[in-house]
mmCIF file of C-alpha atoms in Angstrom:
data_model
loop_
_atom_site.group_PDB
_atom_site.id
_atom_site.type_symbol
_atom_site.label_atom_id
_atom_site.label_comp_id
_atom_site.label_asym_id
_atom_site.label_seq_id
_atom_site.Cartn_x
_atom_site.Cartn_y
_atom_site.Cartn_z
ATOM 1 C CA MET A 14 -0.322 -0.017 -0.276
ATOM 2 C CA ALA A 15 1.167 3.535 -0.933
ATOM 3 C CA LEU A 16 1.626 5.425 2.163
ATOM 4 C CA ASP A 17 0.802 9.301 1.934
ATOM 5 C CA ILE A 18 2.005 10.266 4.922
ATOM 6 C CA LYS A 19 4.347 13.047 6.280
ATOM 7 C CA PRO A 20 6.833 11.392 8.405
ATOM 8 C CA THR A 21 7.568 14.047 10.872
ATOM 9 C CA ARG A 22 7.026 13.988 15.092
ATOM 10 C CA SER A 23 3.872 15.554 14.976
ATOM 11 C CA GLU A 24 2.582 13.217 13.051
ATOM 12 C CA LEU A 25 3.596 10.660 14.616
ATOM 13 C CA ILE A 26 2.726 11.498 18.096
ATOM 14 C CA ASN A 27 -1.006 11.944 16.112
ATOM 15 C CA LEU A 28 -1.211 9.037 14.937
ATOM 16 C CA LYS A 29 -0.230 6.886 17.910
ATOM 17 C CA ARG A 30 -3.315 9.139 19.187
ATOM 18 C CA ARG A 31 -5.276 7.801 16.455
ATOM 19 C CA ILE A 32 -4.704 4.618 17.457
ATOM 20 C CA LYS A 33 -5.770 4.980 21.145
ATOM 21 C CA GLN A 34 -8.607 6.834 20.846
ATOM 22 C CA THR A 35 -9.559 3.997 17.592
ATOM 23 C CA GLN A 36 -9.179 1.185 19.912
ATOM 24 C CA ASN A 37 -10.614 2.577 22.425
ATOM 25 C CA GLY A 38 -13.455 2.724 19.739
ATOM 26 C CA TYR A 39 -12.701 -0.590 18.677
ATOM 27 C CA ASN A 40 -13.588 -2.044 22.537
ATOM 28 C CA LEU A 41 -16.659 -0.438 23.177
ATOM 29 C CA LEU A 42 -17.936 -1.448 20.218
ATOM 30 C CA LYS A 43 -17.112 -4.978 20.756
ATOM 31 C CA MET A 44 -18.695 -4.840 23.692
ATOM 32 C CA LYS A 45 -21.785 -3.404 22.535
ATOM 33 C CA ARG A 46 -22.512 -5.849 19.902
ATOM 34 C CA ASP A 47 -21.527 -8.656 22.812
ATOM 35 C CA GLY A 48 -24.782 -6.771 24.430
ATOM 36 C CA LEU A 49 -27.108 -6.777 22.002
ATOM 37 C CA PHE A 50 -26.004 -10.362 21.481
ATOM 38 C CA HIS A 51 -27.006 -10.900 24.979
ATOM 39 C CA ALA A 52 -30.415 -9.430 24.140
ATOM 40 C CA PHE A 53 -30.896 -11.253 20.704
ATOM 41 C CA ARG A 54 -29.936 -14.355 22.055
ATOM 42 C CA THR A 55 -33.119 -14.071 25.588
ATOM 43 C CA LEU A 56 -35.802 -12.397 23.250
ATOM 44 C CA LEU A 57 -35.213 -15.533 20.889
ATOM 45 C CA SER A 58 -35.357 -18.289 23.241
ATOM 46 C CA GLU A 59 -38.934 -16.241 23.829
ATOM 47 C CA MET A 60 -39.689 -15.561 20.378
ATOM 48 C CA ILE A 61 -38.936 -19.793 20.563
ATOM 49 C CA GLU A 62 -41.440 -20.068 22.524
ATOM 50 C CA ALA A 63 -44.131 -17.740 20.966
ATOM 51 C CA ARG A 64 -44.316 -19.293 17.633
ATOM 52 C CA GLU A 65 -44.724 -22.040 19.098
ATOM 53 C CA GLY A 66 -47.555 -21.690 21.572
ATOM 54 C CA LEU A 67 -49.066 -19.340 18.023
ATOM 55 C CA VAL A 68 -49.022 -22.467 16.145
ATOM 56 C CA GLY A 69 -51.279 -24.590 18.602
ATOM 57 C CA THR A 70 -53.650 -22.123 19.257
ATOM 58 C CA TYR A 71 -53.822 -21.069 16.195
ATOM 59 C CA ARG A 72 -54.557 -24.440 14.999
ATOM 60 C CA GLU A 73 -57.477 -24.531 18.001
ATOM 61 C CA ALA A 74 -59.082 -22.060 16.622
ATOM 62 C CA VAL A 75 -59.687 -23.028 12.850
ATOM 63 C CA GLN A 76 -60.775 -26.767 15.081
ATOM 64 C CA SER A 77 -63.089 -24.273 17.080
ATOM 65 C CA ILE A 78 -64.260 -22.595 13.962
ATOM 66 C CA SER A 79 -64.366 -25.614 11.453
ATOM 67 C CA LEU A 80 -67.053 -26.415 14.484
ATOM 68 C CA ALA A 81 -69.111 -23.773 14.740
ATOM 69 C CA SER A 82 -69.727 -24.119 10.515
ATOM 70 C CA ALA A 83 -70.547 -27.088 11.178
ATOM 71 C CA ILE A 84 -72.747 -27.601 14.164
ATOM 72 C CA GLU A 85 -74.354 -23.517 13.508
ATOM 73 C CA GLY A 86 -74.010 -23.450 9.729
ATOM 74 C CA GLY A 87 -71.709 -20.273 7.927
ATOM 75 C CA LEU A 88 -74.164 -18.188 7.650
ATOM 76 C CA ALA A 89 -74.833 -18.069 11.619
ATOM 77 C CA VAL A 90 -70.902 -17.686 11.977
ATOM 78 C CA LYS A 91 -70.819 -15.267 9.523
ATOM 79 C CA SER A 92 -73.599 -13.311 10.388
ATOM 80 C CA ALA A 93 -71.720 -13.535 14.429
ATOM 81 C CA ALA A 94 -68.677 -12.368 12.587
ATOM 82 C CA ILE A 95 -70.892 -9.535 11.653
ATOM 83 C CA ALA A 96 -72.584 -8.351 14.775
ATOM 84 C CA ILE A 97 -69.268 -7.530 16.684
ATOM 85 C CA SER A 98 -69.178 -4.686 18.276
ATOM 86 C CA ARG A 99 -65.835 -4.354 19.854
ATOM 87 C CA HIS A 100 -63.124 -3.755 17.143
ATOM 88 C CA PRO A 101 -59.023 -5.024 18.798
ATOM 89 C CA GLU A 102 -56.620 -1.808 17.798
ATOM 90 C CA VAL A 103 -52.643 -2.116 18.848
ATOM 91 C CA THR A 104 -50.789 1.026 20.190
ATOM 92 C CA VAL A 105 -47.059 1.174 18.551
ATOM 93 C CA THR A 106 -44.401 2.602 20.562
ATOM 94 C CA PRO A 107 -40.854 3.181 20.640
ATOM 95 C CA ARG A 108 -38.962 1.950 23.613
ATOM 96 C CA ASN A 109 -34.820 1.312 23.814
ATOM 97 C CA ILE A 110 -32.872 -1.851 24.231
ATOM 98 C CA MET A 111 -29.385 -0.692 24.411
ATOM 99 C CA GLY A 112 -29.461 2.853 22.314
ATOM 100 C CA VAL A 113 -31.801 0.826 19.562
ATOM 101 C CA VAL A 114 -35.175 1.953 19.577
ATOM 102 C CA VAL A 115 -37.566 -0.887 19.212
ATOM 103 C CA PRO A 116 -41.204 -0.726 18.984
ATOM 104 C CA SER A 117 -43.688 -2.532 21.748
ATOM 105 C CA VAL A 118 -46.716 -2.947 20.796
ATOM 106 C CA VAL A 119 -49.516 -2.675 23.540
ATOM 107 C CA GLY A 120 -52.948 -4.213 22.482
ATOM 108 C CA THR A 121 -57.368 -2.499 23.290
ATOM 109 C CA ASN A 122 -60.492 -4.727 22.659
ATOM 110 C CA LEU A 123 -58.518 -7.787 21.648
ATOM 111 C CA THR A 124 -60.987 -9.812 23.915
ATOM 112 C CA THR A 125 -64.834 -9.247 23.816
ATOM 113 C CA SER A 126 -67.008 -10.717 26.797
ATOM 114 C CA ILE A 127 -70.546 -12.138 25.523
ATOM 115 C CA ASP A 128 -72.408 -8.794 25.869
ATOM 116 C CA GLU A 129 -70.222 -7.094 23.380
ATOM 117 C CA ARG A 130 -70.760 -9.562 20.590
ATOM 118 C CA GLY A 131 -74.045 -8.405 19.266
ATOM 119 C CA THR A 132 -75.510 -11.208 19.521
ATOM 120 C CA GLY A 133 -77.135 -10.674 22.174
ATOM 121 C CA LEU A 134 -77.253 -13.464 25.862
ATOM 122 C CA ILE A 135 -80.126 -15.685 24.077
ATOM 123 C CA GLY A 136 -79.353 -15.271 20.452
ATOM 124 C CA GLY A 137 -75.946 -16.532 21.093
ATOM 125 C CA SER A 138 -74.648 -19.782 20.484
ATOM 126 C CA ALA A 139 -72.371 -21.840 22.686
ATOM 127 C CA TYR A 140 -69.974 -22.945 20.033
ATOM 128 C CA ILE A 141 -69.131 -19.245 18.464
ATOM 129 C CA ASP A 142 -68.421 -17.995 21.395
ATOM 130 C CA GLU A 143 -65.955 -20.745 21.861
ATOM 131 C CA ALA A 144 -64.547 -19.660 18.621
ATOM 132 C CA SER A 145 -64.847 -16.477 18.835
ATOM 133 C CA ASP A 146 -63.074 -16.793 21.997
ATOM 134 C CA SER A 147 -60.309 -18.665 20.785
ATOM 135 C CA TYR A 148 -59.219 -15.795 18.022
ATOM 136 C CA SER A 149 -59.808 -13.562 21.141
ATOM 137 C CA THR A 150 -56.780 -15.575 22.387
ATOM 138 C CA LEU A 151 -54.548 -16.544 19.095
ATOM 139 C CA ILE A 152 -54.497 -11.888 18.112
ATOM 140 C CA GLU A 153 -52.975 -11.390 22.067
ATOM 141 C CA LYS A 154 -50.481 -14.083 20.662
ATOM 142 C CA ILE A 155 -49.735 -12.615 17.302
ATOM 143 C CA VAL A 156 -49.663 -8.843 18.895
ATOM 144 C CA LYS A 157 -47.077 -10.471 21.633
ATOM 145 C CA ALA A 158 -45.266 -11.609 18.961
ATOM 146 C CA ALA A 159 -45.034 -9.230 16.101
ATOM 147 C CA GLU A 160 -43.105 -7.045 18.241
ATOM 148 C CA MET A 161 -40.490 -9.494 19.847
ATOM 149 C CA GLU A 162 -40.624 -10.115 16.419
ATOM 150 C CA ALA A 163 -40.216 -6.192 15.047
ATOM 151 C CA THR A 164 -37.973 -5.884 18.249
ATOM 152 C CA LEU A 165 -35.871 -9.503 16.943
ATOM 153 C CA LYS A 166 -35.804 -7.102 13.626
ATOM 154 C CA ARG A 167 -34.648 -4.224 14.842
ATOM 155 C CA LEU A 168 -31.665 -6.020 16.936
ATOM 156 C CA LEU A 169 -30.815 -8.009 13.503
ATOM 157 C CA VAL A 170 -29.529 -4.912 12.488
ATOM 158 C CA GLU A 171 -27.890 -3.209 14.802
ATOM 159 C CA ILE A 172 -26.235 -6.063 15.537
ATOM 160 C CA GLU A 173 -25.058 -6.847 11.606
ATOM 161 C CA ALA A 174 -24.399 -3.208 11.771
ATOM 162 C CA THR A 175 -22.070 -3.389 14.673
ATOM 163 C CA LYS A 176 -20.380 -6.355 13.531
ATOM 164 C CA ARG A 177 -19.558 -4.800 10.524
ATOM 165 C CA ARG A 178 -18.046 -1.836 12.465
ATOM 166 C CA VAL A 179 -15.624 -4.419 14.305
ATOM 167 C CA ASN A 180 -14.505 -6.114 11.698
ATOM 168 C CA ALA A 181 -13.649 -2.874 9.659
ATOM 169 C CA LEU A 182 -12.203 -1.372 12.535
ATOM 170 C CA GLU A 183 -10.126 -4.483 13.434
ATOM 171 C CA TYR A 184 -8.688 -5.702 9.765
ATOM 172 C CA VAL A 185 -8.813 -2.101 7.924
ATOM 173 C CA VAL A 186 -8.611 0.596 10.039
ATOM 174 C CA ILE A 187 -5.893 -0.388 13.153
ATOM 175 C CA PRO A 188 -3.774 -2.071 10.951
ATOM 176 C CA GLN A 189 -3.652 1.317 8.138
ATOM 177 C CA MET A 190 -2.646 3.218 10.697
ATOM 178 C CA GLU A 191 -0.668 1.120 12.473
ATOM 179 C CA GLU A 192 1.801 0.566 9.087
ATOM 180 C CA ALA A 193 1.807 3.917 8.230
ATOM 181 C CA ARG A 194 2.658 4.103 12.520
ATOM 182 C CA ASN A 195 5.466 1.756 11.650
ATOM 183 C CA PHE A 196 5.876 3.700 8.473
ATOM 184 C CA ILE A 197 7.040 6.747 10.143
ATOM 185 C CA GLN A 198 8.898 5.384 13.221
ATOM 186 C CA LEU A 199 11.344 4.044 10.936
ATOM 187 C CA ARG A 200 11.360 6.245 8.307
ATOM 188 C CA LEU A 201 12.340 8.655 10.905
ATOM 189 C CA GLU A 202 14.791 6.164 12.633
ATOM 190 C CA GLU A 203 16.385 6.726 9.592
ATOM 191 C CA MET A 204 16.431 9.790 8.562
ATOM 192 C CA GLU A 205 18.186 9.576 12.451
ATOM 193 C CA ARG A 206 21.143 7.205 10.886
ATOM 194 C CA GLU A 207 21.945 9.734 8.306
ATOM 195 C CA GLU A 208 21.516 12.513 10.528
ATOM 196 C CA THR A 209 24.944 10.988 12.458
ATOM 197 C CA PHE A 210 26.529 9.229 9.174
ATOM 198 C CA ARG A 211 26.454 13.587 8.054
ATOM 199 C CA LEU A 212 27.923 14.623 11.391
ATOM 200 C CA LYS A 213 31.183 11.937 11.342
ATOM 201 C CA ARG A 214 31.477 12.106 7.832
ATOM 202 C CA PHE A 215 31.773 16.086 8.286
ATOM 203 C CA LYS A 216 33.859 15.822 12.182
ATOM 204 C CA ASN A 217 36.154 13.407 10.166
ATOM 205 C CA LYS A 218 36.623 16.738 7.577
ATOM 206 C CA MET B 16 -53.488 1.772 14.247
ATOM 207 C CA GLU B 17 -55.028 -1.537 12.733
ATOM 208 C CA ILE B 18 -54.317 -5.394 12.666
ATOM 209 C CA ALA B 19 -55.109 -6.474 8.783
ATOM 210 C CA ILE B 20 -55.357 -9.517 8.078
ATOM 211 C CA VAL B 21 -54.676 -10.815 4.284
ATOM 212 C CA GLY B 22 -56.605 -14.635 3.124
ATOM 213 C CA SER B 23 -59.002 -16.313 2.241
ATOM 214 C CA PRO B 24 -61.865 -16.056 3.685
ATOM 215 C CA GLU B 25 -62.363 -19.088 5.796
ATOM 216 C CA PHE B 26 -58.554 -17.761 7.383
ATOM 217 C CA THR B 27 -60.092 -14.228 7.551
ATOM 218 C CA LEU B 28 -63.994 -15.525 9.249
ATOM 219 C CA GLY B 29 -62.061 -16.427 12.440
ATOM 220 C CA PHE B 30 -60.588 -13.276 12.728
ATOM 221 C CA GLN B 31 -63.831 -11.336 12.208
ATOM 222 C CA LEU B 32 -65.516 -12.957 15.097
ATOM 223 C CA ALA B 33 -62.894 -11.377 17.032
ATOM 224 C CA GLY B 34 -63.824 -8.190 16.014
ATOM 225 C CA ILE B 35 -60.931 -7.104 13.351
ATOM 226 C CA MET B 36 -62.437 -5.573 10.754
ATOM 227 C CA ARG B 37 -59.443 -5.137 7.920
ATOM 228 C CA LEU B 38 -60.089 -7.864 6.933
ATOM 229 C CA HIS B 39 -59.134 -8.889 2.400
ATOM 230 C CA ASN B 40 -59.919 -11.436 0.764
ATOM 231 C CA PRO B 41 -57.571 -11.973 -2.232
ATOM 232 C CA GLU B 42 -58.524 -13.787 -5.270
ATOM 233 C CA ASN B 43 -55.149 -14.517 -6.473
ATOM 234 C CA ASP B 44 -51.511 -14.172 -5.680
ATOM 235 C CA GLU B 45 -50.689 -10.993 -8.100
ATOM 236 C CA GLU B 46 -54.400 -9.516 -6.309
ATOM 237 C CA MET B 47 -52.843 -10.667 -2.906
ATOM 238 C CA SER B 48 -49.715 -9.101 -3.650
ATOM 239 C CA GLN B 49 -50.794 -6.251 -4.991
ATOM 240 C CA ALA B 50 -52.379 -5.684 -1.461
ATOM 241 C CA LEU B 51 -49.338 -6.852 0.692
ATOM 242 C CA ARG B 52 -47.515 -3.951 -1.560
ATOM 243 C CA LEU B 53 -49.830 -1.694 -0.649
ATOM 244 C CA MET B 54 -50.768 -2.881 3.104
ATOM 245 C CA LEU B 55 -46.777 -2.157 3.790
ATOM 246 C CA ASP B 56 -47.150 1.905 2.507
ATOM 247 C CA GLU B 57 -50.397 2.606 4.975
ATOM 248 C CA GLU B 58 -49.308 4.170 8.127
ATOM 249 C CA GLU B 59 -51.974 2.959 10.050
ATOM 250 C CA VAL B 60 -51.470 -0.892 9.917
ATOM 251 C CA GLY B 61 -49.413 -2.405 13.090
ATOM 252 C CA ILE B 62 -49.737 -6.006 11.849
ATOM 253 C CA ILE B 63 -51.105 -8.038 8.721
ATOM 254 C CA VAL B 64 -52.013 -10.989 10.276
ATOM 255 C CA VAL B 65 -51.022 -13.563 6.403
ATOM 256 C CA ASP B 66 -51.414 -17.547 6.111
ATOM 257 C CA ALA B 67 -48.142 -18.715 5.655
ATOM 258 C CA ALA B 68 -49.014 -20.956 3.170
ATOM 259 C CA ASP B 69 -49.911 -17.862 0.728
ATOM 260 C CA LEU B 70 -46.548 -16.359 2.344
ATOM 261 C CA THR B 71 -44.082 -18.823 0.721
ATOM 262 C CA ARG B 72 -45.459 -18.471 -2.615
ATOM 263 C CA MET B 73 -45.307 -14.475 -2.693
ATOM 264 C CA PRO B 74 -42.306 -12.888 -5.445
ATOM 265 C CA ASP B 75 -39.314 -13.058 -3.641
ATOM 266 C CA LYS B 76 -38.357 -9.209 -3.455
ATOM 267 C CA LEU B 77 -41.816 -8.752 -2.174
ATOM 268 C CA ARG B 78 -40.967 -11.488 1.337
ATOM 269 C CA GLN B 79 -38.117 -9.556 1.767
ATOM 270 C CA ARG B 80 -39.513 -6.396 1.744
ATOM 271 C CA MET B 81 -41.705 -7.549 4.658
ATOM 272 C CA SER B 82 -39.453 -10.052 6.273
ATOM 273 C CA ASP B 83 -37.570 -6.757 6.406
ATOM 274 C CA SER B 84 -40.300 -4.458 7.940
ATOM 275 C CA ILE B 85 -41.069 -3.112 11.662
ATOM 276 C CA SER B 86 -43.758 -0.719 11.016
ATOM 277 C CA PRO B 87 -46.219 -2.811 10.052
ATOM 278 C CA THR B 88 -44.939 -6.255 11.392
ATOM 279 C CA VAL B 89 -45.751 -9.445 8.578
ATOM 280 C CA LEU B 90 -46.530 -12.258 10.288
ATOM 281 C CA GLY B 91 -47.143 -16.126 8.328
ATOM 282 C CA ILE B 92 -49.260 -17.788 10.981
ATOM 283 C CA GLY B 93 -50.901 -21.022 10.226
ATOM 284 C CA THR B 94 -50.496 -24.752 11.224
ATOM 285 C CA GLU B 95 -46.890 -25.021 10.381
ATOM 286 C CA GLU B 96 -44.259 -22.928 11.195
ATOM 287 C CA ASP B 97 -43.455 -19.847 9.257
ATOM 288 C CA ASN B 98 -39.285 -19.816 8.617
ATOM 289 C CA THR B 99 -39.056 -16.108 7.327
ATOM 290 C CA LEU B 100 -37.124 -14.983 10.652
ATOM 291 C CA ARG B 101 -35.314 -17.945 11.042
ATOM 292 C CA GLU B 102 -33.724 -17.352 7.983
ATOM 293 C CA SER B 103 -33.124 -13.914 8.192
ATOM 294 C CA ILE B 104 -31.166 -14.260 11.259
ATOM 295 C CA LYS B 105 -29.667 -16.914 9.294
ATOM 296 C CA SER B 106 -28.642 -14.764 7.072
ATOM 297 C CA ALA B 107 -27.515 -12.521 9.303
ATOM 298 C CA LEU B 108 -24.788 -13.812 11.482
ATOM 299 C CA GLY B 109 -24.061 -16.686 9.171
ATOM 300 C CA VAL B 110 -25.449 -19.668 11.639
ATOM 301 C CA ASP B 111 -29.054 -21.126 13.007
ATOM 302 C CA LEU B 112 -30.091 -20.426 16.361
ATOM 303 C CA TRP B 113 -33.553 -21.070 16.342
ATOM 304 C CA LYS B 114 -32.858 -24.128 18.518
#
């Protein structure tokens, strides 16, 4: 590599200071990467459990709605679905994990009571109510899983970026600076030797 | 923010029963990818729930976009597990941590 630097003492001092600063930054970034990875691993094991639970709940919900449709008829299920008066909503607020802004998802109206279903206490069906309950549970789990998934994605992006920065510092930036420092040191030593030699020649004359 | 459900009428009916209003029943894959593309740009949608089986038939580019999207978060559910997050972890970290 061609080094375009001035081999002076002040440059050497500056370079040594910059190497020290870069190494400090490198250590901090490495700690950040490890911290993020730890948070990621903890959340990932929760997410795996949540995902498994989600699949199980979905299967139960599908079974209950199939049963409701078979017993009460598809039209009755559709009518009950149209009559629902409360609708689930989610609120997304930002949260901070080691400097990474992740979403915190809070659901409202996720479950509906019998009187909010709009079919009345007598007009409703136990099978449809059961299916409705199963899907309400499923939605609760979906909201939780969505929050975890979004958080994991953000953490993943940040881990990847930090990993790249750490690698760039470790394998490119710091070695280049050290090479420049060595070059200046060698050049200064050579200049010193030349100077001594010149003085000796001058003395002999 | 709303929760949106995309899939066949059989898939969305149960969610409608739980009170969700934002339902999309596309008739073919092209309509579905169009609906998903539009929803990804909407600020009012917080979560998009898609049938995991339908998700696998979407174009790669759209699947990547859905996988990267945080708001709205796209969640594939079905009787089989959705592996998109697992794949992103594998490609980002180089190891399969989903164990």
